[in-house]
């Protein structure tokens, strides 16, 4: 059976936060909500995240700063941060897309800057844009800046003597 319905982020953007149409936290966590296939169940995504973290395939630094930034900004803006984390593709994007080896920064500081930048862009798109999601756009925008972030946060080795040619 297929049910077509508005996504929770669209309902927030439309101003229906107090309506009975809004799914609860448990529905958001399990995946009983509208959304794209693969992003709706935070529970299923968490199982995949646990596997990747145990196998040390990904570093949790980018996803945690990404999600924490979205939570902090939405809390300051007077919205429910947990609702923003559980609805939409934030969890999928933070753990499975933003941690790509090729397009994410290499240094620890760079990863933190990358996660914060993604979080800021997501909140700006969700709050002020006409598109209710924004996770993919945020990651792609920060991927463009990734080489510059790597250059700014590159660790310089001190105490090395240059060899004369």
XYZ file of C-alpha atoms in Angstrom:
165
model
C 0.000 0.000 0.000
C 1.174 3.471 -0.795
C 0.234 6.620 1.058
C 1.021 9.978 -0.478
C 1.338 12.742 2.070
C 3.270 15.915 2.740
C 6.649 15.545 4.399
C 7.047 16.840 7.970
C 9.429 19.578 6.810
C 6.884 20.794 4.287
C 4.269 20.912 7.036
C 6.641 22.988 9.183
C 7.301 25.330 6.275
C 3.567 25.640 5.587
C 3.006 26.634 9.225
C 1.012 23.597 10.283
C 3.132 22.817 13.357
C 0.183 22.630 15.707
C -2.025 20.505 13.488
C -2.964 16.884 14.052
C -1.371 16.025 10.695
C 2.138 16.345 12.156
C 3.692 12.961 12.987
C 5.052 12.385 16.476
C 8.651 11.649 17.442
C 8.144 7.874 17.409
C 6.642 8.012 13.920
C 9.607 10.088 12.761
C 12.106 7.689 14.339
C 10.523 4.522 12.964
C 9.809 5.995 9.544
C 6.049 6.197 9.540
C 5.988 9.527 7.717
C 6.153 10.994 4.252
C 9.520 11.262 2.589
C 11.919 9.736 0.104
C 12.723 6.056 0.337
C 15.882 5.542 2.373
C 15.624 8.681 4.489
C 12.467 8.051 6.457
C 13.554 5.501 9.077
C 16.102 6.935 11.480
C 16.064 3.559 13.245
C 17.240 1.703 10.123
C 19.797 4.407 9.369
C 21.095 4.157 12.958
C 21.791 0.449 12.473
C 23.845 1.270 9.376
C 25.637 4.095 11.202
C 26.524 1.786 14.085
C 28.004 -0.730 11.649
C 30.108 1.945 9.934
C 31.316 3.371 13.250
C 32.225 -0.045 14.686
C 34.144 -0.921 11.517
C 35.791 2.556 11.656
C 34.735 3.273 8.094
C 33.570 6.793 8.966
C 34.579 9.361 11.530
C 31.705 10.726 13.651
C 33.175 14.244 13.703
C 31.441 15.672 10.617
C 28.005 14.155 11.306
C 27.961 15.152 14.969
C 28.958 18.769 14.298
C 26.498 18.870 11.396
C 23.564 17.631 13.489
C 24.583 19.692 16.545
C 24.730 22.865 14.440
C 21.244 22.262 13.027
C 19.942 21.531 16.538
C 21.531 24.648 18.037
C 20.366 27.043 15.342
C 16.819 25.700 15.236
C 16.612 25.880 19.039
C 17.752 29.511 18.976
C 15.202 30.190 16.214
C 12.422 28.882 18.453
C 11.760 25.635 16.597
C 11.917 22.050 17.816
C 15.490 20.796 17.169
C 14.610 17.119 17.624
C 11.908 17.429 15.006
C 14.401 18.898 12.535
C 16.876 16.097 13.222
C 14.361 13.274 12.851
C 12.488 14.628 9.836
C 13.891 14.889 6.373
C 17.221 13.629 5.155
C 19.458 15.201 7.792
C 20.443 11.918 9.415
C 21.038 10.237 6.046
C 23.034 13.155 4.693
C 25.099 13.693 7.826
C 26.298 10.114 8.204
C 26.239 8.680 4.697
C 26.850 11.616 2.337
C 28.882 14.214 4.225
C 31.491 11.660 5.323
C 32.585 10.851 1.767
C 36.365 10.416 1.728
C 36.975 12.217 -1.542
C 34.910 15.329 -0.939
C 35.234 15.956 2.802
C 38.163 17.693 4.498
C 41.033 15.670 5.912
C 42.002 17.542 9.066
C 40.106 17.523 12.365
C 39.521 21.294 12.262
C 38.462 21.022 8.640
C 35.870 18.374 9.465
C 34.424 20.560 12.205
C 34.255 23.584 9.873
C 32.669 21.384 7.191
C 29.992 20.088 9.581
C 29.190 23.548 10.929
C 28.972 24.971 7.411
C 26.612 22.204 6.298
C 24.422 22.780 9.344
C 24.188 26.526 8.765
C 23.300 26.101 5.094
C 20.609 23.503 5.887
C 18.901 25.769 8.398
C 19.056 28.766 6.051
C 17.505 26.736 3.220
C 14.845 25.217 5.479
C 13.889 28.532 7.078
C 14.181 31.007 4.220
C 14.222 28.976 1.003
C 11.312 27.746 -1.038
C 12.577 24.165 -0.804
C 11.808 22.471 2.554
C 14.833 20.137 2.702
C 18.304 21.476 1.811
C 20.601 18.681 3.051
C 21.951 17.760 -0.372
C 22.449 21.390 -1.361
C 24.341 22.071 1.856
C 26.669 19.117 1.374
C 27.316 19.974 -2.272
C 28.000 23.620 -1.372
C 30.479 22.647 1.309
C 32.092 20.067 -1.004
C 32.995 22.958 -3.291
C 34.716 24.669 -0.348
C 36.446 21.509 0.878
C 39.796 22.159 -0.898
C 39.910 25.655 0.596
C 39.075 24.312 4.042
C 41.891 21.778 3.668
C 44.282 24.550 2.678
C 43.259 26.740 5.651
C 43.478 23.930 8.178
C 46.579 22.209 6.818
C 48.957 21.292 9.626
C 52.389 22.758 9.170
C 55.339 20.797 10.440
C 57.723 22.915 12.493
C 61.349 22.064 13.112
C 62.039 20.544 9.723
C 65.119 21.656 7.823
C 64.758 22.213 4.101
C 67.337 20.475 1.970
C 69.309 22.750 -0.325
C 69.270 21.780 -3.959
